[in-house]
Structures are given as structure tokens and as C-alpha cells.
Coordinates of C-alpha atoms and ligand atoms in Angstrom, one line a residue:
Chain P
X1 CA -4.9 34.3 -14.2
X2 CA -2.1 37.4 -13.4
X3 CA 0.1 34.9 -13.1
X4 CA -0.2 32.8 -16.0
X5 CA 0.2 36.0 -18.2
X6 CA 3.5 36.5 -16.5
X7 CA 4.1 33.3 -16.6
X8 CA 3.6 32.6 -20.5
X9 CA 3.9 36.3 -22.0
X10 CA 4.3 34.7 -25.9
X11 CA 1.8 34.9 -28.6
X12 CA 0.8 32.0 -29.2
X13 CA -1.1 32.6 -25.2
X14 CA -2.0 35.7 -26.1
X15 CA -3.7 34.9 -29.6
X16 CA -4.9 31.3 -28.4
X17 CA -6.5 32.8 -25.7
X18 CA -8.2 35.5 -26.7
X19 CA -9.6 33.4 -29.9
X20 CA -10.9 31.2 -27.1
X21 CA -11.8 33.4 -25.1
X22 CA -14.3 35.1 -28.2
X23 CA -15.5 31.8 -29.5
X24 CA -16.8 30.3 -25.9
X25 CA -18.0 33.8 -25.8
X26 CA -19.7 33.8 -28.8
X27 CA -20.8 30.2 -28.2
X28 CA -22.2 30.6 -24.8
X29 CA -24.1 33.4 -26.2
X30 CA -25.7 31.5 -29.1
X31 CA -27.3 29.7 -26.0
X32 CA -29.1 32.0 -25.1
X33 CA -30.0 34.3 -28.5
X34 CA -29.6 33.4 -31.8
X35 CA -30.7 35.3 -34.7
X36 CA -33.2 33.3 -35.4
X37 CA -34.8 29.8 -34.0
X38 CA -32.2 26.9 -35.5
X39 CA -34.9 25.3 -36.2
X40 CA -37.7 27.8 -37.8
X41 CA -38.0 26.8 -41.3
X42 CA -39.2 29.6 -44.2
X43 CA -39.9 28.2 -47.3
X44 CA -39.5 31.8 -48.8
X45 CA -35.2 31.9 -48.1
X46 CA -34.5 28.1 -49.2
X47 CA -30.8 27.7 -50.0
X48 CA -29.5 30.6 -50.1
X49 CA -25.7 31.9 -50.3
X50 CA -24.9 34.9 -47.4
X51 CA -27.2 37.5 -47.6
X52 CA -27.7 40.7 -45.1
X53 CA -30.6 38.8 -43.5
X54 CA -29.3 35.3 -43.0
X55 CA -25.2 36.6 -42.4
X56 CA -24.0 32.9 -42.9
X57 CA -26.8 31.7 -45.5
X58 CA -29.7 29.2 -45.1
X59 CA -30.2 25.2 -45.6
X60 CA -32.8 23.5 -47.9
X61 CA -35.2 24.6 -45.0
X62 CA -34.8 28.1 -45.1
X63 CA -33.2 27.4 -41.3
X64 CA -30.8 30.4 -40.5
X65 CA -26.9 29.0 -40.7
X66 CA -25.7 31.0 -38.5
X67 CA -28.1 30.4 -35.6
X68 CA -27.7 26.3 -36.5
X69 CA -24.0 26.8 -36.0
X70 CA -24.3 28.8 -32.9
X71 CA -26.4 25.6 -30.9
X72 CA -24.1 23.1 -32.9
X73 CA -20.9 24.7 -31.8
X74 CA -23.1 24.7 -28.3
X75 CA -23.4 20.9 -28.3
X76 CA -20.0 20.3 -29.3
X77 CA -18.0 22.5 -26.5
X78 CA -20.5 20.8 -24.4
X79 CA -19.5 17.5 -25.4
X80 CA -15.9 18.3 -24.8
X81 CA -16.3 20.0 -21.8
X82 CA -17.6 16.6 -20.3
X83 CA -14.9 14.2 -22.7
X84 CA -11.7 16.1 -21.2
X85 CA -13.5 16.6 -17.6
X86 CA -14.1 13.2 -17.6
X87 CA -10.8 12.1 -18.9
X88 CA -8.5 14.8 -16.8
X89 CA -10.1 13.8 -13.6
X90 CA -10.1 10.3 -13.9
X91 CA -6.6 9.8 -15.9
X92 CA -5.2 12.5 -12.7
X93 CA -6.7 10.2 -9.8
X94 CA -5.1 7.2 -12.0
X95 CA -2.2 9.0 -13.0
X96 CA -1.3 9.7 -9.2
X97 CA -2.6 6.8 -7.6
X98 CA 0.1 4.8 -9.9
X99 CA 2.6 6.9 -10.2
X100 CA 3.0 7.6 -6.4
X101 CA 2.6 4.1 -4.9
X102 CA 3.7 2.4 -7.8
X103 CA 4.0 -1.8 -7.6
X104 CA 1.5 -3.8 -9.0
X105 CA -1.1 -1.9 -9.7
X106 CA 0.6 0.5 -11.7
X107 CA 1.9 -2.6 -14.0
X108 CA -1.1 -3.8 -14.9
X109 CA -3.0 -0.3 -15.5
X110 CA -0.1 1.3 -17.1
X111 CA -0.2 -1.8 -19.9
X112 CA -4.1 -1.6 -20.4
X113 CA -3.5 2.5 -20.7
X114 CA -0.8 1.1 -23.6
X115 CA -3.3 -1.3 -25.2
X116 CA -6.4 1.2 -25.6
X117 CA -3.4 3.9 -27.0
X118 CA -2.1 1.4 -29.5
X119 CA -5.8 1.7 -30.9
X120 CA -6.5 5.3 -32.8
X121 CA -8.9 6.8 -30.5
X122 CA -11.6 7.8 -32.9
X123 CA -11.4 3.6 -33.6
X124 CA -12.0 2.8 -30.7
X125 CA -14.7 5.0 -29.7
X126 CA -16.9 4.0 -32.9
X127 CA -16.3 0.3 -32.1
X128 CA -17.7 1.3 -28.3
X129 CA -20.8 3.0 -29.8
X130 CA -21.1 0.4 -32.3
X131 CA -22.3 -1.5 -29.2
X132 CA -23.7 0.8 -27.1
X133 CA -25.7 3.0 -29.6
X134 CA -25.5 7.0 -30.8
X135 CA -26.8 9.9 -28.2
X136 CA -25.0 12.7 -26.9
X137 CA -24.4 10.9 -23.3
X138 CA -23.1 8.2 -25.1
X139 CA -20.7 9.8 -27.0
X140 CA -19.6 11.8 -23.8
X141 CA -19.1 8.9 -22.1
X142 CA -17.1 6.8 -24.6
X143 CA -15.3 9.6 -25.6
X144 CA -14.3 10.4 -22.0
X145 CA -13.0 7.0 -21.2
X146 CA -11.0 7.0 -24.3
X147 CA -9.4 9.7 -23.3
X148 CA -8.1 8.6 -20.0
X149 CA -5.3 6.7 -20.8
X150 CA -3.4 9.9 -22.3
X151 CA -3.8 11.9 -19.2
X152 CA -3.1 9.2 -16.5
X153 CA 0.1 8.8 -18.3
X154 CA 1.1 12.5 -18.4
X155 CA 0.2 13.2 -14.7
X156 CA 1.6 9.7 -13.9
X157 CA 5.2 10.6 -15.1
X158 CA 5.0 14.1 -13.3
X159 CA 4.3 12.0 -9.8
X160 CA 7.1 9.2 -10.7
X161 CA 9.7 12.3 -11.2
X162 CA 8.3 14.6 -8.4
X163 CA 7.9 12.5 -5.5
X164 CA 11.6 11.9 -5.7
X165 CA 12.7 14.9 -5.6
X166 CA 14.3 16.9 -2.2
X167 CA 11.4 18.7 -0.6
X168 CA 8.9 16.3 -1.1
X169 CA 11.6 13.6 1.3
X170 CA 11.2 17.0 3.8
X171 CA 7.5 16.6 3.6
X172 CA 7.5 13.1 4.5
X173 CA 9.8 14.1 7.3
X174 CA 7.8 16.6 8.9
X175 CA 5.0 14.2 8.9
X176 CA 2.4 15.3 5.7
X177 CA 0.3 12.5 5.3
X178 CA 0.7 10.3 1.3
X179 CA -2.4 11.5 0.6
X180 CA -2.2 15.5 1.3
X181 CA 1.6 15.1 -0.3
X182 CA 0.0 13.7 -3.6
X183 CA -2.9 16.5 -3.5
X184 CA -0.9 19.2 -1.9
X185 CA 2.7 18.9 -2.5
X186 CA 2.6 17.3 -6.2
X187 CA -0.1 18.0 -7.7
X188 CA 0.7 21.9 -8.1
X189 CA 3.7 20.9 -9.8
X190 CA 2.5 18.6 -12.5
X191 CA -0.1 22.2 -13.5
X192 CA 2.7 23.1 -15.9
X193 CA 2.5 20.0 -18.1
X194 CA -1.5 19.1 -17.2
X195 CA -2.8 22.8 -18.6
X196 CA -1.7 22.5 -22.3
X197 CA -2.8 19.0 -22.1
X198 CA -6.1 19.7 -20.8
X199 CA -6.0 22.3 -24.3
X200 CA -4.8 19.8 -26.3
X201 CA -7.7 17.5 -25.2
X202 CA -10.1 20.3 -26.2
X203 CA -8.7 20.1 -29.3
X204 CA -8.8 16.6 -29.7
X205 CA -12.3 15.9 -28.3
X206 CA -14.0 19.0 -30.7
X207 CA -12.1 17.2 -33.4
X208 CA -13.2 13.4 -32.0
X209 CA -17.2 14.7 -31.9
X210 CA -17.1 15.9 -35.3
X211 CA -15.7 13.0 -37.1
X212 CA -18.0 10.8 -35.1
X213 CA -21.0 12.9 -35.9
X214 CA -19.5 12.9 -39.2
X215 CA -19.3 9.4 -39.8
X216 CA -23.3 9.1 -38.2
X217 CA -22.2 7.6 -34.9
X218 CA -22.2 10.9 -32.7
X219 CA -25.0 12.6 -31.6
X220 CA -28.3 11.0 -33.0
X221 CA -29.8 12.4 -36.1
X222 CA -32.5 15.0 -34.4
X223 CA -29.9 16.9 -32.7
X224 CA -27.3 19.6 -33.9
X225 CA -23.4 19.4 -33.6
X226 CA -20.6 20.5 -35.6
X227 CA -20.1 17.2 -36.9
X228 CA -23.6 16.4 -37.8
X229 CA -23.6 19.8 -39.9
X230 CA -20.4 19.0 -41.4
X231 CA -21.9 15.3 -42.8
X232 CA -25.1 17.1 -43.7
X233 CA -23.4 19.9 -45.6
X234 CA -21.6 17.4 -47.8
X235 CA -25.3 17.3 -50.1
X236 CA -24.7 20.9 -50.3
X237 CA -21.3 20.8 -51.7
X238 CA -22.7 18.6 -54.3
X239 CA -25.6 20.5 -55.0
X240 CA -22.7 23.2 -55.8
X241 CA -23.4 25.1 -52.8
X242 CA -20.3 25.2 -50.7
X243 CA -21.0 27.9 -48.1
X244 CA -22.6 25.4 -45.9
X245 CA -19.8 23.1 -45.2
X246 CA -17.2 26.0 -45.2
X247 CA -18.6 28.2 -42.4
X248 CA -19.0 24.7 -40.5
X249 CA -15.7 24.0 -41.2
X250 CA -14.1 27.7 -40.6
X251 CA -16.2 27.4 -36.7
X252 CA -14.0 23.7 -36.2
X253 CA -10.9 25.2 -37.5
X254 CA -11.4 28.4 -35.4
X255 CA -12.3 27.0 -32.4
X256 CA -9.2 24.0 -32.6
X257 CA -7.0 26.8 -33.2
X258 CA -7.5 28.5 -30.4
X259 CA -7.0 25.4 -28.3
X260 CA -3.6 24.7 -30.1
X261 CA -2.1 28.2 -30.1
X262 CA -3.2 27.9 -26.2
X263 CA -1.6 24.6 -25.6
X264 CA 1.6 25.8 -27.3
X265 CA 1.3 28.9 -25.5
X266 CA 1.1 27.1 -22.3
X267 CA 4.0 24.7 -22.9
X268 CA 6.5 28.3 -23.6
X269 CA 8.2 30.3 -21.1
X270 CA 7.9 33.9 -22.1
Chain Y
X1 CA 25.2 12.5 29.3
X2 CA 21.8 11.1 27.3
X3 CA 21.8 9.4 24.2
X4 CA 19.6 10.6 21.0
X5 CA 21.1 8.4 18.5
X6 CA 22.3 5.2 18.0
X7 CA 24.0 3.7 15.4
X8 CA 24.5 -0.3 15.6
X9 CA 26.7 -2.2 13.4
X10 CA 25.1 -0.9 10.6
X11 CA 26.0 -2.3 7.1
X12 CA 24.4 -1.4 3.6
X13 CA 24.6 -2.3 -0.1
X14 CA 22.9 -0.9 -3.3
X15 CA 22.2 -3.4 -6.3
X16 CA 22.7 -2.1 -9.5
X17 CA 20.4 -3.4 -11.9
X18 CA 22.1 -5.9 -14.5
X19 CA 20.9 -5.6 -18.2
X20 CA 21.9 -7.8 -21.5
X21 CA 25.9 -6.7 -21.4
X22 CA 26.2 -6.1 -17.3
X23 CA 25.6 -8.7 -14.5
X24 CA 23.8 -7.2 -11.7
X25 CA 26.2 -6.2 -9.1
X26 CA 26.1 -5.5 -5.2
X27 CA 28.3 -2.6 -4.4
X28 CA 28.8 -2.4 -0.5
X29 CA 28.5 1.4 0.6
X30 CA 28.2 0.9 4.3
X31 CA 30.7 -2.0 6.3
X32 CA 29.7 -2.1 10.0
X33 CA 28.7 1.3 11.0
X34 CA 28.6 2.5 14.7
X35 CA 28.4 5.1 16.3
X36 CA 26.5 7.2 19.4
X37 CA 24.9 11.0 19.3
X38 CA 24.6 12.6 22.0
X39 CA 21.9 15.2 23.5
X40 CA 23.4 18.9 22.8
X41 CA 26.3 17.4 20.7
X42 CA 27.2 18.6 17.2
X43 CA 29.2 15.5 15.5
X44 CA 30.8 15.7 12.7
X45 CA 30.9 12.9 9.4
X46 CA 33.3 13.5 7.1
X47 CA 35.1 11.4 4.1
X48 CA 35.6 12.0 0.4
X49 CA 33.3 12.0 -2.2
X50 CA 31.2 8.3 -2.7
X51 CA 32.8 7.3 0.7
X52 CA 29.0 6.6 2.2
X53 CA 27.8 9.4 4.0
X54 CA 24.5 10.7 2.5
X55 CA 23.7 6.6 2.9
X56 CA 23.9 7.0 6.6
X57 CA 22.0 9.8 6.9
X58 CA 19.3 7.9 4.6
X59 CA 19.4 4.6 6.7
X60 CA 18.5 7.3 9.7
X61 CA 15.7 8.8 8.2
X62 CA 14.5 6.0 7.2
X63 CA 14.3 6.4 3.3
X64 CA 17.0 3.6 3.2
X65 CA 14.6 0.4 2.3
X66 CA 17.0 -1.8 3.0
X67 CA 20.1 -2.2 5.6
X68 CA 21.7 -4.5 8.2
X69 CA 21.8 -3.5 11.9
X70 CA 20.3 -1.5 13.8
X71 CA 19.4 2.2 14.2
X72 CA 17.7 3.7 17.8
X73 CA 16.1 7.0 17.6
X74 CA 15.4 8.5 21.5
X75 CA 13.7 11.6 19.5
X76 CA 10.9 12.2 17.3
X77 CA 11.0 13.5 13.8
X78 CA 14.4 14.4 13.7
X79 CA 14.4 16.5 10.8
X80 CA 17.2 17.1 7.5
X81 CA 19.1 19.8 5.7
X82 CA 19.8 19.2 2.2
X83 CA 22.9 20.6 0.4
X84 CA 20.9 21.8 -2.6
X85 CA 18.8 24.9 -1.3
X86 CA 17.4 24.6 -5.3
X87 CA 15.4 21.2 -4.8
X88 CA 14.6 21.0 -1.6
X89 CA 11.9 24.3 -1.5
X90 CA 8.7 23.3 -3.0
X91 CA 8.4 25.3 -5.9
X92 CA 5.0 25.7 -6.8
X93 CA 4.4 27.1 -3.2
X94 CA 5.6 30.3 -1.0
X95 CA 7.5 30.3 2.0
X96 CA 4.4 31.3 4.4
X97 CA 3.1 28.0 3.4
X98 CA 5.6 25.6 3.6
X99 CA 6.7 27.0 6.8
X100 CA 2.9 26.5 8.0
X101 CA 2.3 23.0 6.3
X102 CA 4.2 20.9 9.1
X103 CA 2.2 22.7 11.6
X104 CA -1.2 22.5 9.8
X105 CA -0.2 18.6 9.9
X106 CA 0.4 18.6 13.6
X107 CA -2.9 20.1 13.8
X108 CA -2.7 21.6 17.6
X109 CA -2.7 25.0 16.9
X110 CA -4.8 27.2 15.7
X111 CA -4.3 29.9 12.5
X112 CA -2.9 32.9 14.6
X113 CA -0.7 30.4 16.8
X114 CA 0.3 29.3 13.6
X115 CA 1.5 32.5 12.3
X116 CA 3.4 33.3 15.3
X117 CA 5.4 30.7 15.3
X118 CA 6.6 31.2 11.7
X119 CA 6.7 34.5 11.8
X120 CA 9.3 33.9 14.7
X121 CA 11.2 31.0 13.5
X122 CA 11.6 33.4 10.2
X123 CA 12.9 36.1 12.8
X124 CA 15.0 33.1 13.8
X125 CA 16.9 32.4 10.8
X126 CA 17.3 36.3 9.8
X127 CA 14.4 36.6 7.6
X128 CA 11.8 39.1 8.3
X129 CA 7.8 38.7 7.6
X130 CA 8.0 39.8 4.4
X131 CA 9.5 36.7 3.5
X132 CA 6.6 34.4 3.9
X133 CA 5.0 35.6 0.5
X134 CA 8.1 34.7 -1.8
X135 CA 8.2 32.2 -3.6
X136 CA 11.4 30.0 -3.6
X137 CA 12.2 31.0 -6.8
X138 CA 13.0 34.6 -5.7
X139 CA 15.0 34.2 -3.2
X140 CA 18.8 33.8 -3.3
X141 CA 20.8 30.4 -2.4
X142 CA 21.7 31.8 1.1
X143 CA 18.3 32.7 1.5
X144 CA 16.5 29.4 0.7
X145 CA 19.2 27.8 2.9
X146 CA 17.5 29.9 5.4
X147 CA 14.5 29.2 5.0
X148 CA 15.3 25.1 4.7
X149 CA 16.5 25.4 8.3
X150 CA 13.7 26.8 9.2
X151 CA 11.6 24.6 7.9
X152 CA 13.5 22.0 10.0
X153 CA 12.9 23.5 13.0
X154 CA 9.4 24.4 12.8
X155 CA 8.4 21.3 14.2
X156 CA 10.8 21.2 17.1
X157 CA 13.3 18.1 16.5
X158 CA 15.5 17.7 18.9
X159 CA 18.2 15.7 16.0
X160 CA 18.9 17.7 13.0
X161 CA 20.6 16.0 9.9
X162 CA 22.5 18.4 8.1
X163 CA 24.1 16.8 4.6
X164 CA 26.7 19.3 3.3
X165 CA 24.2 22.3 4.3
X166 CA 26.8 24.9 2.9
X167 CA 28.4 23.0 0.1
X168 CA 26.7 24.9 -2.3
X169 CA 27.3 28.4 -1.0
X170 CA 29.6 30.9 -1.4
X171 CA 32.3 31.2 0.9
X172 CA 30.9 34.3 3.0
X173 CA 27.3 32.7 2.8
X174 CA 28.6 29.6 4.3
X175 CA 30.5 31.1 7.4
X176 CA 26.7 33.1 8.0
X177 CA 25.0 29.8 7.9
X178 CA 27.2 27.4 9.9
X179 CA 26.8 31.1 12.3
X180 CA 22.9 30.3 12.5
X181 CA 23.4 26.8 12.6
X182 CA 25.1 27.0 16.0
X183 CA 22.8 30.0 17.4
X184 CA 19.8 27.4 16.7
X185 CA 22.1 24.5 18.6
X186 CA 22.2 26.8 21.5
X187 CA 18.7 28.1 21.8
X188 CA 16.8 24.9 21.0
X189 CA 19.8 22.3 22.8
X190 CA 19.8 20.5 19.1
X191 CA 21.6 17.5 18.3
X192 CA 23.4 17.6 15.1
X193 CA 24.9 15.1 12.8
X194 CA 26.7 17.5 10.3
X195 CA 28.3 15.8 6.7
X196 CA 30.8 17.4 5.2
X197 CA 34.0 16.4 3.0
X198 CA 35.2 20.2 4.1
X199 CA 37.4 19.4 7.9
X200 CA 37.4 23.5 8.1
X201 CA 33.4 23.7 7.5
X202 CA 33.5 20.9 10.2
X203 CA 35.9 22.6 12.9
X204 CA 33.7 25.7 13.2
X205 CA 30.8 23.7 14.2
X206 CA 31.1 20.4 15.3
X207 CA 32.5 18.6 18.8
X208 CA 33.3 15.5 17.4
X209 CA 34.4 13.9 14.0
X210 CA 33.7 10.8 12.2
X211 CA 35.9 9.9 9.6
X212 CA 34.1 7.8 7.1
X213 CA 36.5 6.3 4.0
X214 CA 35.0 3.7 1.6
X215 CA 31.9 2.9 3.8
X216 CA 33.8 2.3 7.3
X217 CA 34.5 4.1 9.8
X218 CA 38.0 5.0 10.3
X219 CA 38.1 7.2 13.3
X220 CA 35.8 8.8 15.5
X221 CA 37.3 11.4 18.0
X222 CA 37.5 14.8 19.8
X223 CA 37.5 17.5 17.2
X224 CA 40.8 18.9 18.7
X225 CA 42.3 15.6 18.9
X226 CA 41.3 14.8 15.1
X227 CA 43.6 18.2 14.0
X228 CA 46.3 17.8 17.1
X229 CA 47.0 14.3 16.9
X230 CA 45.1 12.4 13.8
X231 CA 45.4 8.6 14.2
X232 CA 44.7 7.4 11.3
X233 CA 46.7 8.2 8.3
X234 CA 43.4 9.3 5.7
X235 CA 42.2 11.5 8.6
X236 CA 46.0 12.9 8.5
X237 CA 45.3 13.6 5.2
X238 CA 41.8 15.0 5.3
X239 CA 43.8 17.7 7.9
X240 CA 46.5 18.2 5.6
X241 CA 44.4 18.9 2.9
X242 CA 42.2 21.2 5.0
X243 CA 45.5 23.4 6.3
Ligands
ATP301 N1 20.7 5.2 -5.3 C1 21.9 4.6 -5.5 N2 22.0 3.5 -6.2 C2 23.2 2.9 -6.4 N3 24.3 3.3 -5.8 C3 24.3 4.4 -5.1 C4 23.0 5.1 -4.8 N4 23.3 6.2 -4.0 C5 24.6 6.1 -3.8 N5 25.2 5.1 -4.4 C6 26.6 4.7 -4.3 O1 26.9 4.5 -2.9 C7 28.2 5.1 -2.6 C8 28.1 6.0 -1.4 O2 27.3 7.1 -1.8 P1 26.9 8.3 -0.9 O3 26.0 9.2 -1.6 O4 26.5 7.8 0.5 O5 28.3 9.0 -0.7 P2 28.7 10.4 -0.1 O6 29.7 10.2 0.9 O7 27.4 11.1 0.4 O8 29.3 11.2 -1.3 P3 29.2 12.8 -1.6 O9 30.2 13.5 -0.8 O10 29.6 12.8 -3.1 O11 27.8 13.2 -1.4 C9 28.7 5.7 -3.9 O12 29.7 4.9 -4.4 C10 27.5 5.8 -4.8 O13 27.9 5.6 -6.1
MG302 MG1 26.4 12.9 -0.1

């Protein structure tokens, strides 16, 4: 941690990761209180703008805003956390595998990692749970295989222009197994370019679950997600009460923010 | 005397890969190469610039795919220098550790044996303890060099490669190095093969000269009979050049 302060000592670390930092904070926390029950409805607040009781408002229900967004923004991290965890890992074991060995193999994944990018991910995905039907494990899952391709092509590069380099020929020479070079000797070195990716896959995947949910082919309708409150706070807006749908979008806009000005961060010295 | 290396008639080619406006084209880098090492000998390869000798010391090592011939190793992991301390240091690791990788590898000794033995080859090469929690990027170009060598000789090869070792060092860091370079020949009886386009570099170290020019050998003797009486007239000029 010490060191990637040194390491990156610009502000767009700083700022992305302290605004990180506060909104997983503030997220995580909303797991575990929130100001009131997301789902406790009180006929006696219906619809209301910010007031001192409800800080971000209430729905048609008289359910607390705030406390909605809180377990949304819950389900959504939690999505992503799975989507890039799921896509890092696999796209680095693919990534490596082809990159190192090369031959073959690495042809014919490298062109199937080129067909599913030609498509626009978000495409793809709803065509995926077209088929396979809407649910938070669902989503995960198509969302994390989607996501693949772009890492196994970033850590694949890194091993194609690392393993040629001087030391890792000394490595060979002293005997250090392929296996413990790729994991040992390479790996380390691709950290540089696979940390603001793994941001920028945040990013991308809080951004992918919301216009899923948006578009009804996220999470299924009984549970909460950014997404789902953005499509649902689109009556509000037309019922002329915008508050809804901003503070929804101010928590996505905050949160890929943070991701960003960390992924920038990440990618400057100094 | 015993034999450590031999070289048989070995020839090599690279293939340069044609495109729409270039045919693909087979340039010949290596015409019939022989030679012997011998145990305890420090031999000398010299020849301009392009003239082959990095390829020979790649068809030894075995990171040559292809070449004709023949090559007979009577050692085990004979290790290399490179001329660039920059790129041949991991990076992303300190010096404790890639000293202690090679040995984790070889797996017969345990964690303290480990740390002995780097914390004496470090002693070795004029770098104290300290040392082994630097990274590469903190240490000078003398220093790395250093630390390269000892990373060679951690495992104990008995045949050292050495490509241009000080070619990238300042004058006063070079006469240290090629200094250490023969202290380690005398204490661990290494075998060198030592490339260099510089015939002073090679006279303070080596026994023996090859003289390489456009992939063949031209001459291969004595190192005082290479500057007394050069026979063939490139090696005369490599010396002239050199005076
Ligand atoms: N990977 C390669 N692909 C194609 N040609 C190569 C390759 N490596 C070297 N060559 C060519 O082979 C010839 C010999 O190269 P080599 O590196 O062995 O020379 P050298 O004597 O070590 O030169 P230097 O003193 O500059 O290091 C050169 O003409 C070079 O252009
Ligand atoms: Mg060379």
C-alpha cells in the first residue's frame, strides 16, 4: 500500500482513492445499518422530496431513499466484485497461458477473444441472458465471461514482451521451472498495467449492471440494484419528481468516478 | 588438460520474415564454427559489431532454436552475463530474492543455508548484506553488474558466458569488474568464454582469443601471440585499433 503511494504520488490516486475508499465504506456499511428497512413502507411519507427525516426522500411507498440506495449500491459492488474477479482471474490464467507458450492455442483463443470484442459488451451480455434468464448469479456470470477477453489480452501482451526480456533468459538458465517463471518472475511485472485495468473493469461492470438492470434484464424485479432504481425512477421523473433518479444517478456517477480517477491514477508516475 | 566445451562445426542462419515488398531472406551469421574450452581457461571471442558472437553464445545456451553441428557441454548449467546490467535484474524483485530464487529451485538447502550462501556470494562480489533488500532500480550500473555475477555464480557453474559484461560501464567500473571477474576464475576454477569487440578488455582477462569476422572464425590463438605476432590481417587490425 506504502509503496503504491510512492509509487503514484498524483491526484488523480489520491482523489480516486479516497472517493473509493468512502463509497465502499459507506456501501459496506449500508450492509449492515441503514436508516431505515429498504423495504418498510409508511403510507404517511409517500413521495416525498428530501426532508430531515428521509435525507434523500422517499418512493411511492413511503420506502426511505437513502436506505434503498445503500443495499442497491450493495448489490451492485457485489456484482462487480464477482464480474472483474471472475474476468481478471480467468482472462490472467488465459492471458499467460497464451502469451507464454504461444503456438496454436494462442491463435485460436486470441481470434475468439477478437470476435466476442468486436461485439459491444453490454450486447452481448443481453443476448446471453436473453437465453439464459435475469437473476443476480446470472448476470455475474455472463457479465464475468464477457469480460475476459479484455483482460487475457492485456496480461497476454505483458507475458509476450516480458518473457523475452534479459533476466527472465537468466531464470531459465538457473533452472526456474515455466510455471514458477510465469507466476513468479512475470507476473509481478504485468501489476503495473493489470491494477488500472482491474479499476477500469470496476468501472465498466457498475456501468454494465446498471444498464442491464436498466433495460429489465439484470437483477430480477424483487431485488434492488443501481440499475433497477435507475429504470424505476424514470416514472418519477415523469411524475415531475426528479430527486429519485438524481441521487441514483449521483451514487453511479460517484462511485465510476472514483474507479476512473484510480485507474488514471494508477497508469501515472508521480 | 579436460575439456568443458565443445564447439563442432557449428553453422547458423536467421530468416528474416518476407512481407508484400521483401522476399524472405536467409542471412548466414554463423559458417563452420569450432572451437574447444578448456577447464580453468578464460578464452576470449572477439570481432566487430554483427560479426556473430552473441549467436554463439545463444546456440550454447541453448536459446538458439535452430543451428547446424554440434555443441558438447561436460558441465551443468553453465550460466551468462549480459552486457546490459538494466534488463537483466528482475525488476519487480530485490536482490535478496533473486539471489535466493536459483537456490529455492535447487531445493537442497534449507532457509538459513540459503542465506549464507548469498550473504557470502554478496561478500564475494563486494556487496555487503545490506544489499539484499535493494531493489535493482537503486542500485548503480556497476553495482547491478555485481550483483548479475553473482547471480551466475550462485548455483556453482563451472562455464560462465560472459557477453560484453563491461561494455556498458564506465571506464574505472570496467577495470573493477573484469578485477572480480578473475578473483571468481581463481577461487571457483571457472571456465570462461568472454565476448568482447574491446582486444584491451580481452588482454586483461582472457588466455586465449578467438577472432570471429562475418560469422567465421579467423584465428584462434595464444593471447600473447594474437598481439606479438597476429596472423591474420583483421586480427592485425583489431590490435592496431586496440594500441
Ligand atoms: N533475432 C535475430 N533475427 C535476425 N537476425 C539477427 C537476430 N539476431 C542477430 N541477427 C543478425 O545476426 C548477425 C550476428 O548478430 P550477433 O548479435 O551474433 O552479433 P554480435 O557479434 O554479437 O554483435 P554485437 O557486437 O553488436 O553484439 C547480425 O548481422 C544480426 O543482424
Ligand atoms: Mg552481441
Amino acid at each position: 500500500m506504502k509503496k503504491l503511494f510512492a509509487k503514484h504520488n498524483n491526484w488523480f490516486f489520491k482523489a480516486g482513492f479516497i472517493l473509493t475508499t468512502v463509497m465502499v465504506f459507506i456501501v459496506l456499511l449500508g450492509q449492515v445499518w441503514t436508516p431505515y428497512d429498504p423495504n418498510a413502507m409508511d403510507a404517511s411519507v409517500k413521495a416525498q422530496g428530501p426532508t430531515l427525516r428521509h435525507l434523500l426522500g422517499t418512493d411511492f411507498f413511503g420506502r426511505d431513499i437513502l436506505s434503498r440506495i445503500l443495499e442497491g449500491a450493495g448489490a451492485t459492488l457485489q456484482i462487480a466484485f464477482f464480474v472483474v474477479l471472475i474476468g481478471a482471474v480467468l482472462g490472467t490464467v488465459i492471458g499467460a497461458l497464451t502469451g507464454y507458450f504461444g503456438g496454436v492455442v494462442d491463435e485460436v483463443l486470441m481470434r475468439i477473444c477478437d470476435a466476442i470484442t468486436a461485439f459491444p459488451s453490454v450486447l452481448l451480455a443481453l443476448i446471453a441472458i436473453a437465453v439464459i434468464g435475469p437473476g443476480r448469479l446470472n448476470v455475474i456470470m455472463v457479465l464475468g465471461c464477457v469480460f475476459i477477453p479484455s483482460f487475457a489480452r492485456i496480461v497476454r501482451a505483458e507475458f509476450v514482451r516480458i518473457k523475452r526480456l534479459n533476466y527472465i533468459s537468466l531464470a531459465r538458465l538457473q533452472g526456474v521451472g515455466d510455471f514458477r517463471i510465469m507466476l513468479k518472475h512475470i507476473l509481478p511485472n504485468t501489476l503495473p498495467t493489470l491494477l488500472p485495468a482491474i479499476s477500469i473493469g470496476f468501472n465498466n461492470a457498475v456501468l454494465a449492471e446498471a444498464s442491464m438492470s436498466f433495460l429489465g434484464v439484470g437483477v430480477s424485479a424483487s431485488e434492488v440494484s443501481l440499475g433497477r432504481m435507475l429504470s424505476d425512477s424514470q416514472n418519477y421523473i415523469l411524475r415531475g419528481l426528479p430527486w429519485y433518479a438524481v441521487f441514483v444517478g449521483l451514487t453511479i456517477a460517484l462511485l465510476i468516478l472514483g474507479f476512473s480517477l484510480l485507474a488514471e491514477g494508477l497508469q501515472q508516475r508521480r | 588438460m579436460n575439456k568443458i566445451l565443445e564447439v563442432k562445426h557449428v553453422s547458423a542462419s536467421y530468416t528474416t520474415q518476407g512481407n508484400a515488398f521483401a522476399r524472405e531472406k536467409v542471412q548466414i551469421v554463423l559458417h563452420d564454427v569450432s572451437f574447444d574450452l578448456y577447464e580453468g581457461e578464460a578464452l576470449g571471442l572477439v570481432g566487430e559489431s554483427g560479426s556473430g558472437k552473441t549467436t554463439v553464445a545463444r546456440a550454447i545456451l541453448g536459446f538458439l532454436p535452430r543451428y547446424e553441428g554440434e555443441i558438447i557441454h561436460h558441465s551443468k548449467r553453465p550460466q551468462l552475463i549480459f552486457q546490459d546490467p538494466y534488463t537483466s535484474l528482475n525488476p519487480a524483485r530485490t536482490v535478496g530474492w533473486i539471489l535466493e530464487e536459483p537456490l529455492k529451485v535447487y531445493g537442497k538447502f534449507d532457509a538459513p543455508e540459503r542465506r549464507r550462501r548469498i550473504i557470502e556470494m554478496l561478500e564475494n562480489v563486494g556487496l555487503s548484506e545490506e544489499y539484499m533488500s535493494r531493489r535493482p532500480s537503486e542500485l548503480s550500473g556497476g553495482q547491478r553488474q555485481r550483483v548479475s555475477i553473482a547471480a551466475a555464480l550462485i548455483v556453482r557453474p563451472r562455464l560462465v558466458i560472459a557477453d560484453e559484461p563491461v561494455s556498458a560501464l564506465d571506464v574505472t567500473i570496467q577495470a573493477q569488474i573484469l578485477q572480480l571477474l578473475d578473483e571468481m576464475r581463481e577461487k571457483y576454477g571457472l571456465s570462461y568464454l568472454f565476448i568482447s569487440h574491446d582486444m584491451n578488455v580481452v588482454y586483461q582477462l582472457c588466455d586465449r582469443v578467438i577472432v570471429m569476422k562475418k560469422g567465421v572464425i579467423v584465428e584462434d590463438a595464444p593471447i600473447d601471440d594474437i598481439f606479438d605476432h597476429p596472423q591474420h590481417p583483421y586480427t592485425r587490425e583489431l590490435v592496431e585499433a586496440s594500441r
